[in-house]
Amino acid sequence: MTAPAAEFAANFASDNVSGVCPEILEAIARANAGPAMPYGEDEITRRLEAQVAEIFEHEVAVFPLATGSAANSLALSALVPRYGAIYCHREAHVNVDECGAPEFFTGGAKLVPLEGLHAKIDAATVAAAVSGAGVVHHVQPAAVSITQASEQGTVYTPQEVAALAAVAREHRLVLHMDGARFANALARLSCTPAEASWKAGVDVLTLGATKNGALAAEAAIFFRPKQAADFGFLRKRGGHLFSKMRFVSAQLEAYLTGDLWLRNAMHANAQATRLAEGLAALPGVELTAPVEANEVFAALPRALVEGLQARGFVFYVWRDAGPKPLVRFVTAFDTRAADVAALLAEAARLAGVGAGADQR
Amino acid sequence: MTAPAAEFAANFASDNVSGVCPEILEAIARANAGPAMPYGEDEITRRLEAQVAEIFEHEVAVFPLATGSAANSLALSALVPRYGAIYCHREAHVNVDECGAPEFFTGGAKLVPLEGLHAKIDAATVAAAVSGAGVVHHVQPAAVSITQASEQGTVYTPQEVAALAAVAREHRLVLHMDGARFANALARLSCTPAEASWKAGVDVLTLGATKNGALAAEAAIFFRPKQAADFGFLRKRGGHLFSKMRFVSAQLEAYLTGDLWLRNAMHANAQATRLAEGLAALPGVELTAPVEANEVFAALPRALVEGLQARGFVFYVWRDAGPKPLVRFVTAFDTRAADVAALLAEAARLAGVGAGADQR
Amino acid sequence: MTAPAAEFAANFASDNVSGVCPEILEAIARANAGPAMPYGEDEITRRLEAQVAEIFEHEVAVFPLATGSAANSLALSALVPRYGAIYCHREAHVNVDECGAPEFFTGGAKLVPLEGLHAKIDAATVAAAVSGAGVVHHVQPAAVSITQASEQGTVYTPQEVAALAAVAREHRLVLHMDGARFANALARLSCTPAEASWKAGVDVLTLGATKNGALAAEAAIFFRPKQAADFGFLRKRGGHLFSKMRFVSAQLEAYLTGDLWLRNAMHANAQATRLAEGLAALPGVELTAPVEANEVFAALPRALVEGLQARGFVFYVWRDAGPKPLVRFVTAFDTRAADVAALLAEAARLAGVGAGADQR
Amino acid sequence: MTAPAAEFAANFASDNVSGVCPEILEAIARANAGPAMPYGEDEITRRLEAQVAEIFEHEVAVFPLATGSAANSLALSALVPRYGAIYCHREAHVNVDECGAPEFFTGGAKLVPLEGLHAKIDAATVAAAVSGAGVVHHVQPAAVSITQASEQGTVYTPQEVAALAAVAREHRLVLHMDGARFANALARLSCTPAEASWKAGVDVLTLGATKNGALAAEAAIFFRPKQAADFGFLRKRGGHLFSKMRFVSAQLEAYLTGDLWLRNAMHANAQATRLAEGLAALPGVELTAPVEANEVFAALPRALVEGLQARGFVFYVWRDAGPKPLVRFVTAFDTRAADVAALLAEAARLAGVGAGADQR
C-alpha cells in the first residue's frame, strides 16, 4: 500500500526553503527588549565582533548583512578596482546567480570564468589565467573568489585553499571566500575555522547563516581590517545598513554560540550523505560529484525523476539533457531523517529494487 | 525629591531605536511553519500584493525590501535614466542621509536640491527648477521625490501632492514618495491611503514599516505596474532579493492588518504632539516646524538641552549653532506616555516653571 | 548707409565655434611623418610631459585627452571615492554642463552645489559646507573643484585659490581646477603657471586647449603623480585612450610652445575687454560680471538684443527673463577686431548714440 | 651583402602605427574655414548622416566618435540593460582589450565569452549559450557582439552574420558589429555595405576609420534610429561629445567619399595577402588563421622571429609558448610593397631558402 503523497513528500529544493531554527528565532525575540541605538551602535553588534574574533582566533572587522549576494558583492567591491579582474569558477554563484551584482557593486569589474572539476578551481588554472598586469588595455588582476562549499557541494581542503592563496599572493590578488555554506564545509573538514580561512590565506570571508538556520543573516569578515576601511560607506550606499541591526547581529550571535552553526551543518551534511548513499545504490543512478557538504548532485533515470516529482518530492532538475537529467537535492538543518528515508523508499520502489520494491 | 535618572530617562533619538511590535514579532514566528519556496514564491508574499492592492484600491506591483535606502534607491533606479535629474528638497533623506545610494543605484543620476519651508518642496519651486529637457549638455528632468512625512516632521496634504504631480506630469517626470513615515502622515491626514498616494498623483511609494514597528520591512509599491518591469532584476543585482522573503512579507502583512500601521502611527503622533505642546509652553523654547507626525523640532536654551542630557534623556542635537541648539525628538509606536511626561516634567523643572518647578 | 548683414555679422556664441589656429594645424600635419607607436608610446607624447614639467616648474603626470568633460571627469574619478562629495559652484561646468559625466565616471559621487559671487566660490563657503566626515550616512568630503576662468568669465587670484586650498587641506580634500580657459585666466593674472596652479595648492589641473585654438586637446595634469596611479586604466575604460595619440599630443606641444597659448588667450581677452567697454558705454547696458577673461556677460535692453540678432550677430541669451535679457559674448583667439568694432557700431546705432548713431 | 637594418626595417605592429592618409588630412584642413556651430550642429556633420544613409541604403542615426572603445561601449550601453548579457567571442576586443569599458558604460552588464574557430562565433554556439531569460537570478540575454574583421583577421560572411542574427531575433537580442576593420572586411567580401550590415541583420555598426587612415574617427551607426534615443546623452556624459565635431565628421566624410575607405582597405588587404603567401612558402612557417583582411597570424620558428626583430622589423609576438611563437603582422593603408618584400626577403634569407638565401 502506498501512503498518500502528502504524507511523505518533502522539499529538497534548497536549504533556503527551510525556516528559522528555534535558537535563532529566540535570539531575535530576546533582542527585542527595550530601545537600542541603531545602525550597529548596539550592544549585540559590539559583542558579535569579539565573538567572531575569538572563534576565528584573529583580529577581524565584521559587518552583519542580510543576503549572500550583498555580502559577496560588497566584499569584492571593497577590494577590487573598477577595472579589476576577479578569477572564479564558471559556475560560481557570484558569476551566474547574482544577476550581475558583483559587476554592479564593483563598478564594472570583470569576473573571469575558469573551469575546474566539481565546481572547484585549482591553483594552476588560476596561475595560467592571470594576465595583463600593468597593461592599460586589460582589466587588472585583482582577486580570486572561491565558494566554500562549492556550487556542486564539494569542499576545498585547507591545502587547496593555501595553494590558491600562494598564487594570489604572487600576483597581489586578494582571496575571497564565498562562505554561504561555510559551516557545512567546516563540518566536513577536520580543522578549525581559522585553518579553513585566514590560516589558509583567505583575506575576506562572507560567512553565511541564512541557508543554515538564520532568518536573514550573513557576515562579511575581513581578516585584514585595514582592507575594510571603505566597507561601512559601501554598505550604506548599497542600502545594506540596517537601522535595527541588533536583530541581524542577534541571529549571527546565536548562530555562532554553542556550536549551533556546526550542529546544524552536521545534521544537514549527514542527511545528504545518507541520501547520496541510498541513491547511489539504485540502478541507473550516478552521483556526478562527491557529496562533501549538504548537496547531492546525481544523474537519475528520467522515469525516476518524474516518479519522485509525481509523489510530491521537490528538488531542482539542474540540467535536463539526455536520458538522465542531472538533479540537485539539498538538505538543511531541519531535514527530517524520515523524509530522506521516504524519498529513498519511493526511489527504490520506482527503481524496482530493495525494501520499497519488496513491499509492493 | 528627584527620582534617579535611570528611572525616567528615555530615548527620543529616533523611531528606529525601538524594537519590534508584538503583532509583527508574532507574525514572524507564525511564518516559520514548515518549508516555503524562496525568493518571494511563497504564499505570504503572494497574499501581500493582494492586500496592498485592496488597501490602496488600485492595481499595484509590490516589492518587499528591508531598508528604506534600498527601497528609495531601487524605486528611483527603475524610473530614472542614468543621466536623469531628480528634484527633491535639499534636506531630503535621499539627498543627505543615504551616502549616495540613489546616485549609485541609478548609475549616476543627479539629485537637484531645492529649498522649501519645513523640508517640503512646492510645485512652483519644482516648476522653476525643471530645465534642460532635450539638451544633451544637461541631465534630463526625470523625477520628483518627496518625503512623507518630511524630514522636519511635516506632512504634505493631498492637495500639495496633487500640485506637485501636475508639474511632474507637465514635464513628464515621475512622482516618487519616500514614505518611510507614510503611516504617520496618513494618521495625520483625514484621507485614505489611495487619496494620499496615487489619487494625488504618486507613481511609486516606498512604504516604510521599520520605523513604525517592524524589524526590517519596507515595500516599493508601483501604482503603474508596467514601470516595475525592471525592478526584479535591479533588486536582485542590488543584493536585496531575500531568499526567505516570507519573513519580510509577513512583517508587512501584519503591519497592514487590522490597521496596526495606523494605530502605531497614531500613538507615536499623539506622543509627539503632547511633547511639543509641553515644550512650547516653556519659556525660551521655540518649535521650528509644525508638529504633524512623530517628530518634534525645537530650539531649546542650551541649559535646557544640557540639563535633559544630564538626566539621561536621549535625543539628537540637529544643529548646534547659536545660543539655542536645534533639537529633534522622535516618538514611536512604543513611546510611553510616562516617558514624555517625565521629560516634560524635567524640562519644566530645568526651566524653573510649572509643576516640575513647584515640586522642588 | 548700412552694410548688408553678411558683411559684418560675427559669431560670439562660444570659443568653440572657432576652428584651429595655424600653428596647431601645422603641428598635426608635422606629426604625420612616418609610423609611430600607438597609445602614447610615441616621441611627441614623451616630449610633452617634459615640456609641461618645465613650464609648470614641477614634477607632473600628464594625460592628453580630447574633451574637457573627459578631462574633468577622469581627473575627479581618479581622486574621489564613489561615495565622495565634490564641492563646486552651482553654475560649475562639471555640475550643469556635462550631463552627469562626473557622477558617471566617479561611480556616483555627489557634486555639492555652492553659491558664490560671479560663479566663484570662496573659502568660507566651502568651509561651511564641508560636513559628515566619517559618518556612514553621508557622502564623504573628497574634493573642491573650481573653474578657471569661471563660468561667468571671472578669474580666481592665486590668493583666492590658496585660501580654498587651505580649507581643502584642513579637511583632506583634493583641489581640482577645471582649466578649460586656464590660459585666459593666466593671461589676466600677473603670475607664472606654477603660481596659478600648484603653488596655490592645486592638486590636479585639467588644462584646456580646444577653446583656445586646438582641434581637440586637453590635458589632465597631476602635480602629485602618485595620485595618478589609476588614471591610465580609468582613461582606457572610459574610451579616452587614443591609438594615434601623437596627434593629440602634437596639439598640446604646439599650444605650449613659444607662448602660443598665452598669445591666443591675450588676444581673446583683449577683444572681450574692448567689447565690454564698448557695450558698457551704451545706455541701458549693464555688465553683470567683471570681464577678466574672454567672456562678457551683460544685461541688454531687449530691443538691442533683437536688433543685433537681426543683423546676424550670433551670441547666447543666457537667461531670458525680464526686460533685459542676460547675454553672453565669447571671444576667441581668432576674433577679429573688426568684428568687435562692427558689433559695437551696430549696437551704438541701435541704442541711438555714438558714432553709429551719428552716421545715420 | 646585407643592407643596414634601418634601410628596410618596417613596422607591422598594428594599423594604428600609421598616420593619417592625405585625403583625410586635407579634409581636416578644409574644415577649418571660418566659424561653425559646435557639438555637431555644423554643416559637415549634417552632411555625414545623409552620406552614410546613402552608402548603406538605409535610414540611419550616425554618431561621430574618436575611439573604437568609445564607439563599442556607447553603442552597447544604449542597447543593453545594466543586468544584460552580451555574447561575444572570448578573444573579442570588447572582452579583452578595452579594460572593462563595456562593463563601465553599460553599468555592469556581463560579457559572456564564447569559443569559436579563428575568433569567430557561430550561431549554434550562441544559441547554446543563451539562457536565464526572465529569471531574476541571472543576467538577461541582451546582445550578440561580433567583430568584423575578427581579432584573428578573419571575416564573417553575410550568411554567417544572418545566421547569428536569426538566433538573436529568436531571443530578442540586438546584434552589434564592432567594425573597427569593417572596410577591410568589406573589401574582402563581394557585397555592398548594406549586405554586410543591416541586410544581414546587424542593428548597430561601429564603423572604424582610425585604423584605416583617419586621425581619430569612428562612427556609431544605428540602423534602427529609435534605438539611438538615449545615445546623445550617453555620449555626452561619457565625455565623447566633441565641441569642434566638424573635424571628426570631416574625417569620416572624406573616408567615405570616392571609395577612399575601400581603396585604403584593399591596399592593406593585398599587402597582408602577399605577406602571408610569402611567409607560408617558408619552411617551418604555419599560418594559424586564414588571411582574409589585413592581419597575418603565423607560427614562426623562434630563430626566424628573432632574426626579423634583430633586423628592425616590428610586429607583435602574440603568444610566446613552445618552439614556434605565434606572431601577428598587420598591414595598413600606407604599407609599402617594398617593406613587405624586404621582410619576405629577409625571412627567406633567415630560413635559408629562395632569393634571399641565394644572395648569400
PDB file of C-alpha atoms in Angstrom, chain A residues 94-237:
ATOM      1  CA  VAL A  94      28.964  35.327  -7.996  1.00  0.00           C
ATOM      2  CA  ASN A  95      29.275  34.625 -11.701  1.00  0.00           C
ATOM      3  CA  VAL A  96      25.913  33.116 -12.549  1.00  0.00           C
ATOM      4  CA  ASP A  97      23.402  33.536  -9.754  1.00  0.00           C
ATOM      5  CA  GLU A  98      23.541  37.150  -8.662  1.00  0.00           C
ATOM      6  CA  CYS A  99      22.222  38.914 -11.758  1.00  0.00           C
ATOM      7  CA  GLY A 100      25.447  40.840 -12.105  1.00  0.00           C
ATOM      8  CA  ALA A 101      25.621  42.096  -8.511  1.00  0.00           C
ATOM      9  CA  PRO A 102      29.439  41.921  -8.345  1.00  0.00           C
ATOM     10  CA  GLU A 103      29.726  43.932 -11.550  1.00  0.00           C
ATOM     11  CA  PHE A 104      27.250  46.453 -10.171  1.00  0.00           C
ATOM     12  CA  PHE A 105      28.900  46.904  -6.784  1.00  0.00           C
ATOM     13  CA  THR A 106      32.461  46.983  -8.081  1.00  0.00           C
ATOM     14  CA  GLY A 107      31.518  49.495 -10.743  1.00  0.00           C
ATOM     15  CA  GLY A 108      32.236  47.175 -13.630  1.00  0.00           C
ATOM     16  CA  ALA A 109      34.956  44.724 -12.622  1.00  0.00           C
ATOM     17  CA  LYS A 110      35.117  41.574 -14.711  1.00  0.00           C
ATOM     18  CA  LEU A 111      34.524  38.062 -13.437  1.00  0.00           C
ATOM     19  CA  VAL A 112      36.844  35.790 -15.374  1.00  0.00           C
ATOM     20  CA  PRO A 113      35.204  32.368 -15.545  1.00  0.00           C
ATOM     21  CA  LEU A 114      37.530  29.400 -15.110  1.00  0.00           C
ATOM     22  CA  GLU A 115      36.954  25.698 -15.495  1.00  0.00           C
ATOM     23  CA  GLY A 116      37.600  23.140 -12.760  1.00  0.00           C
ATOM     24  CA  LEU A 117      36.406  19.759 -11.624  1.00  0.00           C
ATOM     25  CA  HIS A 118      33.276  19.685  -9.485  1.00  0.00           C
ATOM     26  CA  ALA A 119      32.957  23.460  -9.389  1.00  0.00           C
ATOM     27  CA  LYS A 120      36.332  23.993  -7.757  1.00  0.00           C
ATOM     28  CA  ILE A 121      39.197  25.929  -9.321  1.00  0.00           C
ATOM     29  CA  ASP A 122      42.772  24.967  -8.706  1.00  0.00           C
ATOM     30  CA  ALA A 123      45.927  26.955  -8.318  1.00  0.00           C
ATOM     31  CA  ALA A 124      47.388  26.007 -11.691  1.00  0.00           C
ATOM     32  CA  THR A 125      44.284  27.156 -13.534  1.00  0.00           C
ATOM     33  CA  VAL A 126      44.310  30.493 -11.786  1.00  0.00           C
ATOM     34  CA  ALA A 127      48.027  30.930 -12.377  1.00  0.00           C
ATOM     35  CA  ALA A 128      47.528  30.301 -16.082  1.00  0.00           C
ATOM     36  CA  ALA A 129      44.668  32.753 -16.299  1.00  0.00           C
ATOM     37  CA  VAL A 130      46.278  35.728 -14.610  1.00  0.00           C
ATOM     38  CA  SER A 131      47.495  38.131 -17.252  1.00  0.00           C
ATOM     39  CA  GLY A 132      47.669  41.699 -18.345  1.00  0.00           C
ATOM     40  CA  ALA A 133      49.006  43.214 -15.129  1.00  0.00           C
ATOM     41  CA  GLY A 134      50.109  46.775 -15.730  1.00  0.00           C
ATOM     42  CA  VAL A 135      48.810  46.901 -19.308  1.00  0.00           C
ATOM     43  CA  VAL A 136      46.139  49.565 -19.682  1.00  0.00           C
ATOM     44  CA  HIS A 137      44.212  47.679 -22.339  1.00  0.00           C
ATOM     45  CA  HIS A 138      43.319  44.869 -19.968  1.00  0.00           C
ATOM     46  CA  VAL A 139      41.370  44.602 -16.761  1.00  0.00           C
ATOM     47  CA  GLN A 140      43.811  44.267 -13.890  1.00  0.00           C
ATOM     48  CA  PRO A 141      44.219  41.046 -11.895  1.00  0.00           C
ATOM     49  CA  ALA A 142      42.685  41.816  -8.526  1.00  0.00           C
ATOM     50  CA  ALA A 143      41.031  38.873  -6.775  1.00  0.00           C
ATOM     51  CA  VAL A 144      40.394  35.173  -6.618  1.00  0.00           C
ATOM     52  CA  SER A 145      36.937  34.170  -5.422  1.00  0.00           C
ATOM     53  CA  ILE A 146      36.105  30.639  -4.330  1.00  0.00           C
ATOM     54  CA  THR A 147      32.900  29.154  -2.962  1.00  0.00           C
ATOM     55  CA  GLN A 148      33.045  27.032   0.166  1.00  0.00           C
ATOM     56  CA  ALA A 149      31.259  24.623  -0.076  1.00  0.00           C
ATOM     57  CA  SER A 150      31.213  24.852  -3.859  1.00  0.00           C
ATOM     58  CA  GLU A 151      28.250  25.041  -6.201  1.00  0.00           C
ATOM     59  CA  GLN A 152      28.446  21.257  -6.630  1.00  0.00           C
ATOM     60  CA  GLY A 153      28.597  20.598  -2.913  1.00  0.00           C
ATOM     61  CA  THR A 154      32.306  19.875  -2.846  1.00  0.00           C
ATOM     62  CA  VAL A 155      34.704  21.256  -0.283  1.00  0.00           C
ATOM     63  CA  TYR A 156      38.091  22.923  -0.653  1.00  0.00           C
ATOM     64  CA  THR A 157      40.679  21.476   1.715  1.00  0.00           C
ATOM     65  CA  PRO A 158      42.876  23.971   3.574  1.00  0.00           C
ATOM     66  CA  GLN A 159      45.737  22.734   1.401  1.00  0.00           C
ATOM     67  CA  GLU A 160      43.836  23.544  -1.766  1.00  0.00           C
ATOM     68  CA  VAL A 161      42.971  26.967  -0.421  1.00  0.00           C
ATOM     69  CA  ALA A 162      46.575  27.564   0.552  1.00  0.00           C
ATOM     70  CA  ALA A 163      47.745  26.694  -2.948  1.00  0.00           C
ATOM     71  CA  LEU A 164      45.305  29.217  -4.380  1.00  0.00           C
ATOM     72  CA  ALA A 165      46.432  31.766  -1.827  1.00  0.00           C
ATOM     73  CA  ALA A 166      50.039  31.289  -2.876  1.00  0.00           C
ATOM     74  CA  VAL A 167      49.137  32.132  -6.464  1.00  0.00           C
ATOM     75  CA  ALA A 168      47.080  35.056  -5.247  1.00  0.00           C
ATOM     76  CA  ARG A 169      49.940  36.443  -3.189  1.00  0.00           C
ATOM     77  CA  GLU A 170      52.355  36.039  -6.050  1.00  0.00           C
ATOM     78  CA  HIS A 171      50.155  38.212  -8.239  1.00  0.00           C
ATOM     79  CA  ARG A 172      48.988  40.535  -5.443  1.00  0.00           C
ATOM     80  CA  LEU A 173      45.417  39.316  -5.645  1.00  0.00           C
ATOM     81  CA  VAL A 174      43.102  39.186  -2.671  1.00  0.00           C
ATOM     82  CA  LEU A 175      41.489  35.864  -1.839  1.00  0.00           C
ATOM     83  CA  HIS A 176      37.759  35.990  -1.244  1.00  0.00           C
ATOM     84  CA  MET A 177      35.801  33.043   0.067  1.00  0.00           C
ATOM     85  CA  ASP A 178      32.074  32.942  -0.552  1.00  0.00           C
ATOM     86  CA  GLY A 179      31.107  31.004   2.568  1.00  0.00           C
ATOM     87  CA  ALA A 180      27.366  30.822   2.045  1.00  0.00           C
ATOM     88  CA  ARG A 181      27.767  27.213   3.185  1.00  0.00           C
ATOM     89  CA  PHE A 182      30.996  27.669   5.154  1.00  0.00           C
ATOM     90  CA  ALA A 183      29.595  25.819   8.165  1.00  0.00           C
ATOM     91  CA  ASN A 184      28.760  22.831   6.001  1.00  0.00           C
ATOM     92  CA  ALA A 185      32.304  22.824   4.686  1.00  0.00           C
ATOM     93  CA  LEU A 186      33.763  23.241   8.139  1.00  0.00           C
ATOM     94  CA  ALA A 187      31.642  20.389   9.453  1.00  0.00           C
ATOM     95  CA  ARG A 188      33.209  18.255   6.786  1.00  0.00           C
ATOM     96  CA  LEU A 189      36.815  19.281   7.333  1.00  0.00           C
ATOM     97  CA  SER A 190      38.685  18.263  10.485  1.00  0.00           C
ATOM     98  CA  CYS A 191      40.003  21.711  11.117  1.00  0.00           C
ATOM     99  CA  THR A 192      39.315  24.945  12.936  1.00  0.00           C
ATOM    100  CA  PRO A 193      37.553  27.969  11.458  1.00  0.00           C
ATOM    101  CA  ALA A 194      40.941  29.665  11.412  1.00  0.00           C
ATOM    102  CA  GLU A 195      42.543  26.824   9.486  1.00  0.00           C
ATOM    103  CA  ALA A 196      39.763  26.886   6.939  1.00  0.00           C
ATOM    104  CA  SER A 197      40.078  30.605   6.411  1.00  0.00           C
ATOM    105  CA  TRP A 198      42.889  33.041   7.192  1.00  0.00           C
ATOM    106  CA  LYS A 199      45.462  30.415   8.061  1.00  0.00           C
ATOM    107  CA  ALA A 200      44.962  29.071   4.554  1.00  0.00           C
ATOM    108  CA  GLY A 201      45.292  32.571   3.163  1.00  0.00           C
ATOM    109  CA  VAL A 202      41.735  33.847   2.928  1.00  0.00           C
ATOM    110  CA  ASP A 203      41.577  37.649   3.143  1.00  0.00           C
ATOM    111  CA  VAL A 204      37.846  38.063   3.384  1.00  0.00           C
ATOM    112  CA  LEU A 205      35.148  35.526   4.182  1.00  0.00           C
ATOM    113  CA  THR A 206      31.479  36.065   3.590  1.00  0.00           C
ATOM    114  CA  LEU A 207      30.017  33.818   6.220  1.00  0.00           C
ATOM    115  CA  GLY A 208      26.509  32.609   5.536  1.00  0.00           C
ATOM    116  CA  ALA A 209      23.930  31.817   8.184  1.00  0.00           C
ATOM    117  CA  THR A 210      20.688  32.113   6.238  1.00  0.00           C
ATOM    118  CA  LYS A 211      20.963  28.752   4.473  1.00  0.00           C
ATOM    119  CA  ASN A 212      21.834  27.093   7.765  1.00  0.00           C
ATOM    120  CA  GLY A 213      19.074  28.231  10.093  1.00  0.00           C
ATOM    121  CA  ALA A 214      19.006  32.013  10.218  1.00  0.00           C
ATOM    122  CA  LEU A 215      16.180  34.235   9.028  1.00  0.00           C
ATOM    123  CA  ALA A 216      18.414  36.535   7.036  1.00  0.00           C
ATOM    124  CA  ALA A 217      21.948  36.919   8.290  1.00  0.00           C
ATOM    125  CA  GLU A 218      25.372  36.892   6.705  1.00  0.00           C
ATOM    126  CA  ALA A 219      28.627  38.448   7.766  1.00  0.00           C
ATOM    127  CA  ALA A 220      31.458  39.944   5.795  1.00  0.00           C
ATOM    128  CA  ILE A 221      34.555  39.096   7.812  1.00  0.00           C
ATOM    129  CA  PHE A 222      37.803  40.855   6.971  1.00  0.00           C
ATOM    130  CA  PHE A 223      40.927  39.255   8.377  1.00  0.00           C
ATOM    131  CA  ARG A 224      42.901  42.354   7.440  1.00  0.00           C
ATOM    132  CA  PRO A 225      40.704  45.039   8.958  1.00  0.00           C
ATOM    133  CA  LYS A 226      42.526  47.781   7.068  1.00  0.00           C
ATOM    134  CA  GLN A 227      41.069  46.384   3.861  1.00  0.00           C
ATOM    135  CA  ALA A 228      37.636  47.190   5.276  1.00  0.00           C
ATOM    136  CA  ALA A 229      38.226  50.938   5.554  1.00  0.00           C
ATOM    137  CA  ASP A 230      35.668  51.662   2.827  1.00  0.00           C
ATOM    138  CA  PHE A 231      33.189  48.977   3.725  1.00  0.00           C
ATOM    139  CA  GLY A 232      30.927  50.990   6.007  1.00  0.00           C
ATOM    140  CA  PHE A 233      30.301  53.560   3.307  1.00  0.00           C
ATOM    141  CA  LEU A 234      29.837  50.980   0.596  1.00  0.00           C
ATOM    142  CA  ARG A 235      27.355  49.076   2.748  1.00  0.00           C
ATOM    143  CA  LYS A 236      25.337  52.191   3.432  1.00  0.00           C
ATOM    144  CA  ARG A 237      25.167  53.343  -0.174  1.00  0.00           C
TER     145      ARG A 237
END
